[in-house]
Amino acid sequence: AYLEETSGNKITYSLFKLAGIKINKNPSRSYDNLVLEVSAILKDGSVKKSFSSGILLNYLVGTPVSIQGIGDMQNRITIKQENSILLQTDFFVPANSTKEITLSY
């Protein structure tokens, strides 16, 4: 997996080990326009988005969402509705494995 960072005319790619994340959704009510963002928390404490625009969640379907994370590092899942953060959680995912989490929002 890689993270891309753009600064002016310069693009930097950082390579990382792969990990899978399986997200079970447990919404407490119906929401419109929910976006799921995945970020990696790097060893220096900085946070880099793994997906630049996020993933639109279907708020009616309770089926799991499988996404790619960064292995052997802390990953951060954020669920937003417009500019409001409904949920944010950090967890470690070993490389070459799949971490299953349940998000309640």
PDB file of C-alpha atoms in Angstrom:
ATOM      1  CA  ALA A   1       0.000   0.000   0.000  1.00  0.00           C
ATOM      2  CA  TYR A   2       1.142   3.541  -0.472  1.00  0.00           C
ATOM      3  CA  LEU A   3       0.179   6.996   0.703  1.00  0.00           C
ATOM      4  CA  GLU A   4       0.449   9.863  -1.743  1.00  0.00           C
ATOM      5  CA  GLU A   5       1.250  13.404  -0.619  1.00  0.00           C
ATOM      6  CA  THR A   6       1.279  16.424  -2.956  1.00  0.00           C
ATOM      7  CA  SER A   7       3.137  19.626  -2.186  1.00  0.00           C
ATOM      8  CA  GLY A   8       3.277  22.141  -5.034  1.00  0.00           C
ATOM      9  CA  ASN A   9       4.754  20.337  -8.047  1.00  0.00           C
ATOM     10  CA  LYS A  10       6.202  17.535  -5.907  1.00  0.00           C
ATOM     11  CA  ILE A  11       4.426  14.203  -5.278  1.00  0.00           C
ATOM     12  CA  THR A  12       5.786  11.923  -2.551  1.00  0.00           C
ATOM     13  CA  TYR A  13       4.836   8.244  -2.219  1.00  0.00           C
ATOM     14  CA  SER A  14       5.378   6.332   1.023  1.00  0.00           C
ATOM     15  CA  LEU A  15       5.196   2.529   0.890  1.00  0.00           C
ATOM     16  CA  PHE A  16       3.637   0.470   3.687  1.00  0.00           C
ATOM     17  CA  LYS A  17       2.647  -3.130   4.395  1.00  0.00           C
ATOM     18  CA  LEU A  18      -0.914  -4.146   3.535  1.00  0.00           C
ATOM     19  CA  ALA A  19      -3.683  -5.059   5.947  1.00  0.00           C
ATOM     20  CA  GLY A  20      -7.390  -5.646   5.572  1.00  0.00           C
ATOM     21  CA  ILE A  21     -10.140  -4.018   7.601  1.00  0.00           C
ATOM     22  CA  LYS A  22     -13.653  -5.475   7.712  1.00  0.00           C
ATOM     23  CA  ILE A  23     -16.133  -2.983   9.118  1.00  0.00           C
ATOM     24  CA  ASN A  24     -19.475  -4.064  10.526  1.00  0.00           C
ATOM     25  CA  LYS A  25     -21.864  -1.122  10.666  1.00  0.00           C
ATOM     26  CA  ASN A  26     -24.293  -0.722  13.553  1.00  0.00           C
ATOM     27  CA  PRO A  27     -26.096   2.595  12.902  1.00  0.00           C
ATOM     28  CA  SER A  28     -28.462   3.768  15.634  1.00  0.00           C
ATOM     29  CA  ARG A  29     -30.598   5.610  13.081  1.00  0.00           C
ATOM     30  CA  SER A  30     -30.694   6.475   9.369  1.00  0.00           C
ATOM     31  CA  TYR A  31     -28.195   9.015   8.083  1.00  0.00           C
ATOM     32  CA  ASP A  32     -27.778  10.693   4.710  1.00  0.00           C
ATOM     33  CA  ASN A  33     -24.441  11.233   2.965  1.00  0.00           C
ATOM     34  CA  LEU A  34     -22.139   9.422   5.377  1.00  0.00           C
ATOM     35  CA  VAL A  35     -18.487   9.248   4.358  1.00  0.00           C
ATOM     36  CA  LEU A  36     -15.952   6.814   5.813  1.00  0.00           C
ATOM     37  CA  GLU A  37     -12.330   7.970   5.839  1.00  0.00           C
ATOM     38  CA  VAL A  38      -9.329   5.748   6.539  1.00  0.00           C
ATOM     39  CA  SER A  39      -6.062   7.254   7.788  1.00  0.00           C
ATOM     40  CA  ALA A  40      -2.734   5.894   8.953  1.00  0.00           C
ATOM     41  CA  ILE A  41      -1.115   7.220  12.121  1.00  0.00           C
ATOM     42  CA  LEU A  42       2.586   7.306  11.315  1.00  0.00           C
ATOM     43  CA  LYS A  43       5.385   6.685  13.814  1.00  0.00           C
ATOM     44  CA  ASP A  44       6.087  10.432  14.038  1.00  0.00           C
ATOM     45  CA  GLY A  45       2.458  10.973  15.153  1.00  0.00           C
ATOM     46  CA  SER A  46       1.289  12.540  11.901  1.00  0.00           C
ATOM     47  CA  VAL A  47      -1.970  11.363  10.332  1.00  0.00           C
ATOM     48  CA  LYS A  48      -2.173  10.674   6.575  1.00  0.00           C
ATOM     49  CA  LYS A  49      -5.380   9.806   4.739  1.00  0.00           C
ATOM     50  CA  SER A  50      -5.314   6.462   2.967  1.00  0.00           C
ATOM     51  CA  PHE A  51      -8.227   7.467   0.735  1.00  0.00           C
ATOM     52  CA  SER A  52      -8.281  11.071  -0.419  1.00  0.00           C
ATOM     53  CA  SER A  53     -12.034  11.500  -0.832  1.00  0.00           C
ATOM     54  CA  GLY A  54     -13.380   8.818   1.495  1.00  0.00           C
ATOM     55  CA  ILE A  55     -15.959   6.105   0.852  1.00  0.00           C
ATOM     56  CA  LEU A  56     -19.674   6.871   0.704  1.00  0.00           C
ATOM     57  CA  LEU A  57     -21.519   4.542   3.100  1.00  0.00           C
ATOM     58  CA  ASN A  58     -24.932   3.198   2.266  1.00  0.00           C
ATOM     59  CA  TYR A  59     -26.755   4.020   5.496  1.00  0.00           C
ATOM     60  CA  LEU A  60     -29.565   1.445   5.054  1.00  0.00           C
ATOM     61  CA  VAL A  61     -27.478  -1.664   4.426  1.00  0.00           C
ATOM     62  CA  GLY A  62     -25.967  -3.391   7.444  1.00  0.00           C
ATOM     63  CA  THR A  63     -23.596  -5.562   5.413  1.00  0.00           C
ATOM     64  CA  PRO A  64     -19.870  -5.326   6.191  1.00  0.00           C
ATOM     65  CA  VAL A  65     -17.532  -3.034   4.262  1.00  0.00           C
ATOM     66  CA  SER A  66     -14.069  -4.389   3.410  1.00  0.00           C
ATOM     67  CA  ILE A  67     -11.299  -1.838   2.910  1.00  0.00           C
ATOM     68  CA  GLN A  68      -7.532  -1.737   2.720  1.00  0.00           C
ATOM     69  CA  GLY A  69      -5.556  -0.489   5.691  1.00  0.00           C
ATOM     70  CA  ILE A  70      -1.903  -0.025   6.589  1.00  0.00           C
ATOM     71  CA  GLY A  71      -0.258  -3.047   8.213  1.00  0.00           C
ATOM     72  CA  ASP A  72       1.767  -2.990  11.447  1.00  0.00           C
ATOM     73  CA  MET A  73       0.524   0.540  12.227  1.00  0.00           C
ATOM     74  CA  GLN A  74      -2.322   2.351  13.900  1.00  0.00           C
ATOM     75  CA  ASN A  75      -5.232   2.984  11.529  1.00  0.00           C
ATOM     76  CA  ARG A  76      -7.936   5.593  12.086  1.00  0.00           C
ATOM     77  CA  ILE A  77     -11.507   5.246  10.885  1.00  0.00           C
ATOM     78  CA  THR A  78     -13.582   8.424  10.773  1.00  0.00           C
ATOM     79  CA  ILE A  79     -17.270   8.586   9.853  1.00  0.00           C
ATOM     80  CA  LYS A  80     -18.439  12.043   8.809  1.00  0.00           C
ATOM     81  CA  GLN A  81     -21.723  13.587   7.814  1.00  0.00           C
ATOM     82  CA  GLU A  82     -20.894  16.759   5.890  1.00  0.00           C
ATOM     83  CA  ASN A  83     -18.451  18.576   8.241  1.00  0.00           C
ATOM     84  CA  SER A  84     -19.519  16.767  11.435  1.00  0.00           C
ATOM     85  CA  ILE A  85     -17.583  13.793  12.797  1.00  0.00           C
ATOM     86  CA  LEU A  86     -19.991  11.113  14.041  1.00  0.00           C
ATOM     87  CA  LEU A  87     -17.342   8.585  15.023  1.00  0.00           C
ATOM     88  CA  GLN A  88     -13.572   8.302  15.144  1.00  0.00           C
ATOM     89  CA  THR A  89     -11.635   5.281  16.346  1.00  0.00           C
ATOM     90  CA  ASP A  90      -7.977   4.168  16.227  1.00  0.00           C
ATOM     91  CA  PHE A  91      -6.770   0.561  16.180  1.00  0.00           C
ATOM     92  CA  PHE A  92      -3.706  -1.511  15.278  1.00  0.00           C
ATOM     93  CA  VAL A  93      -3.761  -3.911  12.320  1.00  0.00           C
ATOM     94  CA  PRO A  94      -0.995  -6.514  11.868  1.00  0.00           C
ATOM     95  CA  ALA A  95       0.425  -6.741   8.336  1.00  0.00           C
ATOM     96  CA  ASN A  96      -1.022  -9.359   5.970  1.00  0.00           C
ATOM     97  CA  SER A  97      -4.055  -9.941   8.175  1.00  0.00           C
ATOM     98  CA  THR A  98      -7.634  -8.699   8.417  1.00  0.00           C
ATOM     99  CA  LYS A  99      -8.978  -6.829  11.441  1.00  0.00           C
ATOM    100  CA  GLU A 100     -12.729  -6.949  11.987  1.00  0.00           C
ATOM    101  CA  ILE A 101     -14.316  -4.035  13.835  1.00  0.00           C
ATOM    102  CA  THR A 102     -17.879  -2.975  14.589  1.00  0.00           C
ATOM    103  CA  LEU A 103     -18.752   0.705  14.381  1.00  0.00           C
ATOM    104  CA  SER A 104     -21.772   2.026  16.267  1.00  0.00           C
ATOM    105  CA  TYR A 105     -22.976   5.483  15.288  1.00  0.00           C
TER     106      TYR A 105
END
